[in-house]
CSV table of C-alpha atoms in Angstrom, one decimal:
chain,number,residue,atom,x,y,z
A,145,MET,CA,-46.4,-28.4,-108.2
A,146,ARG,CA,-45.3,-25.0,-108.9
A,147,ARG,CA,-44.2,-24.4,-105.3
A,148,ILE,CA,-42.6,-27.6,-105.1
A,149,SER,CA,-40.3,-27.0,-108.2
A,150,PHE,CA,-39.6,-23.5,-106.7
A,151,PHE,CA,-38.4,-25.1,-103.5
A,152,PHE,CA,-36.3,-27.7,-105.5
A,153,PHE,CA,-34.7,-25.0,-107.5
A,154,SER,CA,-33.8,-22.9,-104.5
A,155,THR,CA,-32.1,-25.9,-102.9
A,156,LEU,CA,-30.2,-26.6,-106.0
A,157,SER,CA,-28.9,-22.9,-106.3
A,158,ALA,CA,-27.8,-23.2,-102.5
A,159,LEU,CA,-25.7,-26.3,-103.3
A,160,VAL,CA,-24.3,-24.5,-106.4
A,161,LEU,CA,-23.3,-21.6,-104.2
A,162,LEU,CA,-21.7,-23.9,-101.8
A,163,PHE,CA,-19.7,-25.5,-104.5
A,164,SER,CA,-18.5,-22.4,-106.1
A,165,TYR,CA,-17.3,-21.1,-102.7
A,166,ARG,CA,-15.4,-24.2,-102.3
A,167,THR,CA,-13.6,-24.2,-105.4
A,168,SER,CA,-12.7,-20.6,-105.3
A,169,LEU,CA,-10.5,-21.5,-102.3
A,170,GLY,CA,-8.1,-23.2,-104.6
A,171,ASP,CA,-7.4,-20.0,-106.5
A,172,ALA,CA,-4.1,-18.4,-106.0
A,173,THR,CA,-4.9,-14.8,-106.8
A,174,VAL,CA,-4.6,-12.2,-104.1
A,175,VAL,CA,-8.1,-10.8,-103.2
A,176,SER,CA,-8.9,-7.5,-104.9
A,177,SER,CA,-10.3,-5.1,-102.5
A,178,ALA,CA,-11.1,-4.5,-99.0
A,179,THR,CA,-14.1,-2.6,-99.5
A,180,SER,CA,-16.6,-5.3,-100.3
A,181,ALA,CA,-16.4,-6.9,-96.9
A,182,HIS,CA,-19.7,-8.6,-96.7
A,183,ALA,CA,-20.6,-9.2,-100.2
A,184,HIS,CA,-17.3,-10.7,-101.1
A,185,VAL,CA,-17.0,-13.7,-103.4
A,186,VAL,CA,-13.4,-14.6,-104.5
A,187,SER,CA,-13.2,-14.4,-108.2
A,188,GLY,CA,-10.8,-16.0,-110.7
A,189,THR,CA,-10.4,-19.4,-112.3
A,190,ALA,CA,-11.1,-22.5,-110.0
A,191,THR,CA,-8.2,-24.5,-109.8
A,192,ALA,CA,-9.0,-26.7,-106.7
A,193,ASN,CA,-5.9,-28.8,-106.7
A,194,SER,CA,-5.1,-28.4,-103.0
A,195,ILE,CA,-8.7,-28.9,-101.6
A,196,THR,CA,-9.8,-31.9,-99.5
A,197,PRO,CA,-12.6,-33.6,-101.3
A,198,GLY,CA,-15.9,-33.7,-99.8
A,199,SER,CA,-15.0,-31.1,-97.1
A,200,ALA,CA,-17.4,-28.3,-96.4
A,201,THR,CA,-15.9,-25.0,-96.9
A,202,ALA,CA,-16.6,-21.4,-97.7
A,203,SER,CA,-14.4,-18.4,-98.5
A,204,ALA,CA,-17.1,-16.1,-97.9
A,205,PRO,CA,-17.6,-14.1,-94.7
A,206,ILE,CA,-18.7,-16.4,-91.9
A,207,ILE,CA,-22.0,-14.1,-91.6
A,208,THR,CA,-23.3,-15.0,-95.0
A,209,VAL,CA,-22.1,-18.7,-95.1
A,210,PRO,CA,-21.8,-20.0,-91.4
A,211,ASN,CA,-19.3,-22.8,-91.0
A,212,PRO,CA,-21.1,-26.1,-91.2
A,213,THR,CA,-19.2,-27.6,-88.3
A,214,SER,CA,-20.2,-24.7,-85.8
A,215,ALA,CA,-22.8,-25.9,-83.6
A,216,ALA,CA,-23.7,-22.2,-82.6
A,217,ALA,CA,-24.3,-21.2,-86.2
A,218,PRO,CA,-28.1,-20.2,-86.4
A,219,GLN,CA,-28.4,-20.7,-90.0
A,220,ALA,CA,-25.9,-23.3,-91.0
A,221,ALA,CA,-26.1,-24.5,-94.5
A,222,PRO,CA,-26.7,-28.3,-94.9
A,223,ALA,CA,-23.2,-29.9,-94.9
A,224,PRO,CA,-22.0,-32.4,-97.2
A,225,ALA,CA,-20.7,-35.6,-95.7
A,226,ALA,CA,-17.8,-35.4,-93.6
A,227,PRO,CA,-14.5,-35.8,-95.1
A,228,ALA,CA,-13.4,-39.4,-95.6
A,229,ALA,CA,-11.2,-39.7,-98.6
A,230,PRO,CA,-7.7,-38.4,-98.3
A,231,ALA,CA,-6.6,-35.4,-100.4
A,232,PRO,CA,-5.0,-36.2,-103.7
A,233,ALA,CA,-1.2,-36.5,-103.4
A,234,ALA,CA,0.1,-33.0,-104.3
A,235,PRO,CA,3.2,-32.9,-106.7
A,236,ALA,CA,6.2,-31.6,-104.8
A,237,VAL,CA,7.0,-29.2,-107.6
A,238,ALA,CA,7.6,-25.5,-106.4
A,239,SER,CA,5.5,-23.0,-108.4
A,240,VAL,CA,5.8,-19.2,-107.9
A,241,ILE,CA,2.7,-17.1,-108.2
A,242,ASP,CA,2.6,-13.4,-108.4
A,243,GLY,CA,-0.7,-12.1,-107.0
A,244,ASP,CA,-2.6,-9.1,-108.3
A,245,SER,CA,-1.7,-5.9,-106.9
A,246,VAL,CA,-4.1,-5.2,-103.9
A,247,ASN,CA,-5.0,-1.7,-102.8
A,248,THR,CA,-4.8,-1.8,-99.1
A,249,SER,CA,-5.3,0.8,-96.6
A,250,TYR,CA,-1.5,1.3,-96.8
A,251,GLY,CA,-1.4,1.5,-100.6
A,252,PRO,CA,-0.9,-1.0,-103.3
A,253,VAL,CA,0.7,-4.2,-102.5
A,254,GLN,CA,1.8,-7.1,-104.6
A,255,VAL,CA,2.8,-10.5,-103.2
A,256,GLU,CA,4.7,-13.3,-104.6
A,257,ILE,CA,4.1,-16.8,-103.1
A,258,THR,CA,5.9,-20.0,-103.6
A,259,VAL,CA,3.9,-23.0,-103.3
A,260,THR,CA,5.6,-26.5,-103.0
A,261,GLY,CA,3.7,-29.8,-102.6
A,262,GLY,CA,0.5,-27.8,-101.9
A,263,VAL,CA,1.9,-25.8,-99.1
A,264,ILE,CA,3.1,-22.1,-99.1
A,265,THR,CA,6.8,-22.3,-98.7
A,266,ALA,CA,7.6,-18.6,-99.1
A,267,ALA,CA,5.9,-15.4,-99.3
A,268,GLN,CA,7.4,-11.8,-100.2
A,269,ALA,CA,6.0,-8.4,-101.2
A,270,ILE,CA,7.5,-7.6,-104.5
A,271,ASN,CA,5.8,-4.3,-104.6
A,272,TYR,CA,4.6,-2.4,-101.5
A,273,PRO,CA,4.2,1.4,-100.6
A,274,ASN,CA,7.3,3.0,-99.2
A,275,ASN,CA,6.3,6.6,-99.7
A,276,ASP,CA,7.1,7.8,-96.3
A,277,ARG,CA,8.3,6.7,-92.8
A,278,GLU,CA,5.0,5.9,-91.7
A,279,ASP,CA,4.5,3.4,-94.6
A,280,ARG,CA,7.9,1.7,-94.0
A,281,GLN,CA,6.9,1.2,-90.3
A,282,ILE,CA,3.8,-0.4,-91.5
A,283,ASN,CA,5.8,-2.8,-93.9
A,284,SER,CA,8.2,-3.9,-91.1
A,285,ARG,CA,4.9,-4.8,-89.2
A,286,ALA,CA,2.7,-6.7,-91.7
A,287,ILE,CA,2.1,-7.2,-95.3
A,288,PRO,CA,-0.8,-8.9,-96.9
A,289,LEU,CA,0.4,-12.5,-97.7
A,290,LEU,CA,-2.1,-14.4,-99.7
A,291,ASN,CA,-5.6,-15.0,-100.2
A,292,SER,CA,-7.8,-17.9,-98.7
A,293,GLN,CA,-5.5,-20.6,-100.0
A,294,VAL,CA,-6.2,-23.8,-98.2
A,295,LEU,CA,-3.2,-26.1,-97.4
A,296,SER,CA,-3.6,-29.9,-97.6
A,297,ALA,CA,-3.0,-31.3,-94.0
A,298,GLN,CA,-2.1,-34.5,-95.6
A,299,SER,CA,1.0,-33.3,-97.2
A,300,ALA,CA,2.0,-30.9,-94.5
A,301,LYS,CA,3.6,-33.3,-92.1
A,302,ILE,CA,2.2,-31.6,-88.9
A,303,ASP,CA,2.5,-32.8,-85.2
A,304,GLY,CA,-0.6,-30.9,-84.1
A,305,VAL,CA,-3.1,-28.0,-84.9
A,306,SER,CA,-4.0,-24.8,-83.6
A,307,GLY,CA,-7.6,-23.5,-84.2
A,308,ALA,CA,-10.2,-21.4,-82.6
A,309,THR,CA,-11.6,-22.8,-79.5
A,310,TYR,CA,-12.9,-26.2,-80.1
A,311,THR,CA,-16.1,-27.3,-78.6
A,312,SER,CA,-16.1,-31.1,-77.9
A,313,ASP,CA,-18.3,-31.6,-80.9
A,314,GLY,CA,-15.9,-29.7,-83.2
A,315,TYR,CA,-12.9,-31.4,-81.8
A,316,LEU,CA,-14.3,-34.9,-82.9
A,317,ARG,CA,-14.0,-33.6,-86.6
A,318,SER,CA,-10.8,-31.7,-86.1
A,319,LEU,CA,-7.4,-32.4,-87.5
A,320,GLN,CA,-6.0,-32.4,-84.0
A,321,SER,CA,-8.3,-35.2,-83.0
A,322,ALA,CA,-7.2,-37.3,-85.8
A,323,ILE,CA,-3.5,-36.6,-84.8
A,324,ASP,CA,-4.4,-37.4,-81.1
A,325,VAL,CA,-5.8,-40.8,-82.0
A,326,ALA,CA,-2.7,-41.9,-83.9
A,327,GLY,CA,-0.7,-41.3,-80.7
A,328,LEU,CA,-3.1,-42.9,-78.3
A,329,SER,CA,-2.2,-46.5,-77.2
B,121,MET,CA,11.4,-41.7,-81.7
B,122,SER,CA,7.6,-42.3,-81.3
B,123,VAL,CA,4.9,-40.2,-80.0
B,124,ARG,CA,2.7,-40.9,-77.0
B,125,ALA,CA,-0.7,-38.9,-76.8
B,126,PHE,CA,-2.9,-38.3,-74.0
B,127,THR,CA,-6.3,-36.6,-74.1
B,128,GLN,CA,-8.8,-35.3,-71.6
B,129,GLN,CA,-11.8,-33.1,-71.7
B,130,ILE,CA,-11.6,-30.3,-68.9
B,131,MET,CA,-13.2,-27.1,-68.9
B,132,GLY,CA,-15.4,-28.1,-71.5
B,133,LEU,CA,-12.6,-28.2,-73.7
B,134,PRO,CA,-10.5,-31.0,-75.4
B,135,PHE,CA,-6.9,-31.0,-74.0
B,136,SER,CA,-4.2,-33.2,-75.6
B,137,ILE,CA,-0.6,-34.0,-74.6
B,138,HIS,CA,2.0,-35.3,-77.1
B,139,LEU,CA,5.3,-36.7,-75.9
B,140,ARG,CA,8.2,-37.7,-78.1
B,141,VAL,CA,9.5,-41.0,-76.4
B,142,GLY,CA,11.9,-43.8,-77.1
B,143,GLU,CA,10.8,-46.7,-79.4
B,144,VAL,CA,11.5,-49.1,-76.5
B,145,ARG,CA,8.4,-49.0,-74.1
B,146,THR,CA,8.7,-50.5,-70.6
B,147,PRO,CA,6.0,-50.5,-68.0
B,148,GLU,CA,8.2,-48.2,-66.0
B,149,THR,CA,8.3,-45.5,-68.6
B,150,ASP,CA,4.6,-45.8,-69.4
B,151,ARG,CA,3.9,-45.4,-65.7
B,152,ILE,CA,6.2,-42.2,-65.7
B,153,LEU,CA,4.5,-40.7,-68.7
B,154,GLU,CA,0.8,-41.5,-67.4
B,155,GLN,CA,1.6,-40.0,-64.1
B,156,ALA,CA,3.0,-36.8,-65.7
B,157,ALA,CA,0.0,-36.5,-67.7
B,158,GLY,CA,-2.2,-37.2,-64.8
B,159,ARG,CA,-0.7,-34.4,-62.9
B,160,VAL,CA,-1.4,-32.0,-65.7
B,161,TRP,CA,-5.0,-32.9,-65.8
B,162,GLN,CA,-5.5,-32.8,-62.1
B,163,ASP,CA,-3.9,-29.3,-62.0
B,164,LEU,CA,-6.4,-28.1,-64.8
B,165,ARG,CA,-9.3,-29.7,-63.1
B,166,VAL,CA,-8.3,-27.6,-59.7
B,167,ALA,CA,-8.1,-24.5,-61.6
B,168,ASP,CA,-11.4,-25.3,-63.4
B,169,GLN,CA,-13.2,-25.7,-60.0
B,170,GLN,CA,-11.6,-22.6,-58.7
B,171,PHE,CA,-12.2,-20.3,-61.8
B,172,SER,CA,-15.3,-21.5,-63.5
B,173,PRO,CA,-18.1,-19.1,-63.8
B,174,TYR,CA,-20.4,-22.1,-64.4
B,175,LEU,CA,-19.9,-23.9,-61.2
B,176,PRO,CA,-21.9,-22.1,-58.4
B,177,SER,CA,-19.3,-23.4,-55.9
B,178,SER,CA,-16.3,-21.8,-57.6
B,179,GLU,CA,-14.4,-18.8,-56.2
B,180,VAL,CA,-15.4,-16.9,-59.3
B,181,SER,CA,-19.0,-17.6,-58.8
B,182,ARG,CA,-18.8,-16.4,-55.2
B,183,ILE,CA,-17.1,-13.3,-56.3
B,184,ASN,CA,-19.9,-12.7,-58.8
B,185,ALA,CA,-22.2,-13.1,-55.9
B,186,GLY,CA,-20.5,-10.3,-54.0
B,187,GLU,CA,-17.6,-11.9,-52.1
B,188,GLN,CA,-14.2,-10.8,-52.1
B,189,PRO,CA,-11.3,-12.6,-53.6
B,190,SER,CA,-10.0,-15.0,-50.8
B,191,THR,CA,-7.1,-16.9,-52.3
B,192,SER,CA,-3.6,-16.0,-53.5
B,193,GLN,CA,-4.2,-17.6,-56.9
B,194,MET,CA,-7.3,-15.5,-57.4
B,195,VAL,CA,-5.4,-12.3,-56.6
B,196,THR,CA,-2.6,-13.4,-59.0
B,197,MET,CA,-5.2,-14.2,-61.7
B,198,LEU,CA,-6.8,-10.9,-61.1
B,199,GLU,CA,-3.5,-8.9,-61.3
B,200,LEU,CA,-2.7,-10.7,-64.6
B,201,ALA,CA,-6.1,-10.0,-65.9
B,202,GLU,CA,-5.6,-6.4,-65.1
B,203,GLN,CA,-2.2,-6.4,-67.0
B,204,ALA,CA,-3.9,-8.0,-69.9
B,205,ARG,CA,-6.7,-5.3,-70.0
B,206,LEU,CA,-4.2,-2.4,-69.8
B,207,ARG,CA,-1.7,-3.9,-72.3
B,208,THR,CA,-4.5,-4.4,-74.9
B,209,GLY,CA,-6.0,-1.1,-74.4
B,210,GLY,CA,-9.1,-2.7,-73.0
B,211,ALA,CA,-9.7,-5.1,-75.8
B,212,PHE,CA,-9.1,-8.0,-73.6
B,213,ASP,CA,-11.2,-7.8,-70.5
B,214,VAL,CA,-12.2,-10.8,-68.2
B,215,HIS,CA,-15.3,-8.9,-67.1
B,216,TYR,CA,-18.1,-9.3,-69.5
B,217,LEU,CA,-19.6,-6.0,-70.4
B,218,GLY,CA,-17.4,-4.3,-67.8
B,219,ALA,CA,-19.4,-6.3,-64.9
B,220,GLU,CA,-19.3,-10.1,-64.4
B,221,LEU,CA,-16.2,-11.8,-64.1
B,222,GLU,CA,-15.7,-14.6,-66.7
B,223,PRO,CA,-12.0,-15.3,-66.8
B,224,CYS,CA,-12.1,-18.5,-68.9
B,225,GLY,CA,-10.2,-17.1,-71.8
B,226,LEU,CA,-7.2,-16.1,-69.5
B,227,VAL,CA,-7.3,-19.1,-67.0
B,228,LYS,CA,-7.2,-21.8,-69.9
B,229,GLY,CA,-3.8,-20.6,-71.1
B,230,TRP,CA,-2.4,-19.5,-67.6
B,231,ALA,CA,-3.4,-22.8,-66.2
B,232,ALA,CA,-2.2,-24.8,-69.1
B,233,ALA,CA,1.3,-23.2,-69.0
B,234,SER,CA,1.6,-24.0,-65.2
B,235,ALA,CA,0.5,-27.5,-65.5
B,236,ALA,CA,3.1,-28.0,-68.4
B,237,ALA,CA,5.9,-27.7,-65.8
B,238,HIS,CA,5.1,-31.6,-65.1
B,239,LEU,CA,5.9,-32.3,-68.7
B,240,SER,CA,9.0,-30.0,-68.7
B,241,ALA,CA,10.1,-32.0,-65.6
B,242,LEU,CA,10.4,-35.2,-67.8
B,243,GLY,CA,13.0,-33.7,-70.0
B,244,ALA,CA,11.2,-34.9,-73.2
B,245,ASP,CA,10.0,-32.9,-76.1
B,246,PHE,CA,6.2,-32.3,-75.6
B,247,TYR,CA,3.5,-30.2,-76.7
B,248,LEU,CA,0.3,-29.4,-74.9
B,249,ASN,CA,-2.9,-28.5,-76.7
B,250,ALA,CA,-5.3,-26.7,-74.7
B,251,GLY,CA,-8.6,-26.5,-76.7
B,252,GLY,CA,-6.6,-25.3,-79.8
B,253,ASP,CA,-4.0,-23.2,-78.1
B,254,LEU,CA,-0.5,-24.9,-78.1
B,255,LEU,CA,2.5,-24.7,-75.7
B,256,ALA,CA,5.5,-26.7,-77.4
B,257,SER,CA,8.9,-27.6,-76.0
B,258,ALA,CA,11.7,-29.5,-77.5
B,259,PRO,CA,14.9,-29.7,-75.6
B,260,SER,CA,16.1,-32.4,-78.3
B,261,GLY,CA,16.2,-29.7,-80.7
B,262,THR,CA,13.7,-31.4,-83.0
B,263,LEU,CA,11.2,-29.0,-84.4
B,264,TRP,CA,7.6,-29.2,-83.7
B,265,ARG,CA,5.4,-28.6,-86.9
B,266,LEU,CA,2.2,-27.1,-85.9
B,267,GLY,CA,-0.6,-26.3,-88.5
B,268,ILE,CA,-2.9,-23.5,-88.1
B,269,GLU,CA,-6.5,-24.4,-89.0
B,270,HIS,CA,-8.2,-22.7,-91.9
B,271,PRO,CA,-11.1,-20.6,-90.7
B,272,CYS,CA,-13.1,-21.5,-93.5
B,273,ASP,CA,-12.1,-25.3,-93.8
B,274,PRO,CA,-11.4,-27.1,-90.4
B,275,GLY,CA,-10.0,-30.0,-92.6
B,276,GLY,CA,-7.3,-27.7,-94.1
B,277,LEU,CA,-4.6,-25.5,-92.9
B,278,LEU,CA,-3.8,-21.9,-93.4
B,279,GLY,CA,-0.2,-22.3,-92.6
B,280,VAL,CA,2.4,-24.3,-90.7
B,281,VAL,CA,4.8,-22.9,-88.1
B,282,SER,CA,7.7,-24.7,-86.7
B,283,GLY,CA,10.1,-24.1,-83.8
B,284,THR,CA,11.5,-25.9,-80.6
B,285,ASP,CA,9.9,-23.7,-77.7
B,286,PHE,CA,6.9,-21.5,-78.4
B,287,ALA,CA,3.3,-20.9,-77.7
B,288,LEU,CA,0.8,-20.8,-80.6
B,289,ALA,CA,-2.7,-19.5,-79.8
B,290,THR,CA,-5.6,-19.1,-82.2
B,291,SER,CA,-8.9,-17.2,-81.6
B,292,GLY,CA,-11.9,-16.8,-84.0
B,293,THR,CA,-15.2,-17.6,-84.8
B,294,ALA,CA,-14.8,-20.9,-86.7
B,295,HIS,CA,-15.8,-23.4,-84.1
B,296,ARG,CA,-18.3,-21.5,-81.7
B,297,GLY,CA,-19.8,-19.0,-83.9
B,298,ASN,CA,-19.2,-15.5,-82.6
B,299,HIS,CA,-18.1,-16.3,-79.1
B,300,ILE,CA,-15.9,-13.3,-78.8
B,301,PHE,CA,-17.6,-10.0,-78.0
B,302,ASP,CA,-16.6,-6.5,-78.6
B,303,VAL,CA,-16.4,-5.4,-74.9
B,304,ILE,CA,-17.4,-2.0,-75.5
B,305,SER,CA,-20.6,-2.6,-77.9
B,306,GLY,CA,-21.3,-6.0,-76.6
B,307,ARG,CA,-21.8,-7.1,-80.1
B,308,PRO,CA,-20.0,-10.1,-81.8
B,309,ALA,CA,-16.5,-9.0,-83.0
B,310,ALA,CA,-16.2,-8.4,-86.7
B,311,GLY,CA,-13.4,-7.6,-89.1
B,312,LEU,CA,-11.1,-10.6,-88.4
B,313,LEU,CA,-12.5,-14.1,-88.7
B,314,GLN,CA,-9.2,-15.7,-87.2
B,315,VAL,CA,-6.1,-14.6,-85.4
B,316,SER,CA,-3.1,-16.9,-84.6
B,317,VAL,CA,-0.4,-15.3,-82.4
B,318,ILE,CA,3.1,-17.1,-81.8
B,319,GLY,CA,5.4,-16.1,-79.0
B,320,PRO,CA,7.1,-17.3,-75.9
B,321,GLU,CA,4.2,-17.4,-73.4
B,322,LEU,CA,0.9,-19.1,-74.0
B,323,VAL,CA,-1.1,-16.7,-71.9
B,324,TRP,CA,-0.1,-13.7,-73.9
B,325,ALA,CA,-0.4,-15.3,-77.1
B,326,ASP,CA,-3.8,-16.3,-76.2
B,327,VAL,CA,-4.5,-12.7,-74.9
B,328,LEU,CA,-3.2,-11.0,-78.0
B,329,ALA,CA,-5.1,-13.5,-80.4
B,330,THR,CA,-8.4,-12.7,-78.4
B,331,ALA,CA,-7.9,-9.0,-78.3
B,332,PHE,CA,-7.2,-8.6,-82.0
B,333,VAL,CA,-10.1,-10.5,-82.9
B,334,ALA,CA,-12.3,-8.6,-80.6
B,335,ALA,CA,-10.8,-5.4,-81.7
B,336,GLY,CA,-11.2,-6.5,-85.6
B,337,HIS,CA,-7.8,-5.3,-86.4
B,338,ILE,CA,-4.1,-6.0,-85.5
B,339,ASP,CA,-3.4,-3.0,-83.3
B,340,ARG,CA,0.0,-1.9,-84.1
B,341,SER,CA,0.4,0.0,-80.7
B,342,ILE,CA,-0.4,-3.1,-78.9
B,343,LEU,CA,1.9,-5.4,-80.9
B,344,ASP,CA,4.9,-3.0,-80.4
B,345,ASP,CA,4.6,-3.8,-76.7
B,346,PHE,CA,5.1,-7.5,-77.6
B,347,PRO,CA,8.1,-7.5,-79.9
B,348,GLU,CA,8.6,-11.5,-79.6
B,349,TYR,CA,5.1,-12.0,-80.7
B,350,GLY,CA,4.0,-12.6,-84.2
B,351,VAL,CA,0.5,-12.6,-85.7
B,352,LEU,CA,-1.3,-14.4,-88.7
B,353,SER,CA,-4.7,-13.0,-89.2
B,354,TYR,CA,-7.5,-13.8,-91.5
B,355,SER,CA,-10.0,-11.2,-92.2
B,356,THR,CA,-13.7,-11.4,-93.1
B,357,ASP,CA,-12.9,-10.3,-96.6
B,358,ASP,CA,-10.5,-13.2,-96.9
B,359,ARG,CA,-7.3,-11.3,-96.6
B,360,VAL,CA,-4.3,-12.8,-94.6
B,361,LEU,CA,-1.6,-10.7,-92.8
B,362,ALA,CA,1.6,-12.1,-91.2
B,363,THR,CA,3.8,-9.9,-89.1
B,364,PRO,CA,7.6,-10.5,-89.3
B,365,VAL,CA,7.9,-12.7,-86.3
B,366,MET,CA,5.1,-14.9,-87.6
B,367,ARG,CA,6.9,-14.9,-91.1
B,368,ASP,CA,10.2,-16.1,-89.3
B,369,HIS,CA,8.2,-19.1,-87.9
B,370,LEU,CA,6.3,-20.1,-91.1
B,371,ALA,CA,7.7,-23.5,-91.8
B,372,VAL,CA,9.6,-24.4,-95.0
B,373,MET,CA,8.3,-27.4,-96.6
B,374,ALA,CA,10.7,-30.2,-97.5
B,375,THR,CA,10.2,-31.1,-101.1
B,376,GLY,CA,8.9,-34.8,-101.6
């Protein structure tokens, strides 16, 4: 009996973990540090307004929480049911969010993003290192933009989707597959 | 305008074609579109039969068995592969662990871009999605809006890019686990979970995306050699980077 309840508890905590990962995706703060690569969990308030309900997601590194749709993942967590319900309609109000200052290997960077209708419409660095010429070169190349924000595909009015190479199995659950079906006749 | 789509499984990958066509459908326009799509699939199947390392009769399999390249297409592909290896500092290599020839990653984009000529010939707006890598063309000037899948949530997007004539390739570990290997250590690549590259040519967008995932970072010295290409990367510690060319393509969302 003891063993059974222990098993139940570990299953429960795995589920809780899965859910806490998912809700953390909605948070709009910039991830705080690059040093905690494998043990990283996004912190902050969980405002999951742009999350597709029922979708199995994880903002943690793929190594610790394998993508449930990946056929090759050796230790895939049990996936909740496939997304069926559409995402809630996102309000088309633009909101500007200032991220926390992030310590990158180039120096501290702070980014401001504008979200309209659940989609990032603008992003700019409002504070970034410009101490020397090398830093300016880096800035002209790349700046950190945002954290693991998920955009709702329903509000994005897209014609197609690019993704890491699909298997035929992954394709059947992909957004591209849904768009393809709409154009077949 | 409406969109006609065609899909096919080739090289073990899903391909789709989307064409913007007039609202009025006639048997004649249907026949023309179907014929063009059929020619694309045919070219891709021919490329697969020649370059697949999984078919014992393919030229690649024969090369791996010790034969010399015997066709001009193979020589062209190997030259392109060598260019890709050199221009990525060795991060992109069609030789697995420096030995066996496994050119799928190069052939897919190269063959798709070549086959897309059948679609260009129609004069209509189209995009071709080759297993997640897209080539888009819009002579009409109407933008194609293409989403980039979120690496942690295939049902959601990381961003949306738009343009009239461009290629967009994404590499990563989301759909197949770690299928990209560090060519030096032979271990699965770490550091970047997903990389998308936008630019004029599909094959180079694909090569760069694969190379950066394999290297685990966006290598500036490599990117400097490709001024028309932009990168959106997502790291294993959930950080997103966009280079200026990519930012120029990130779509502005209409309100409402």
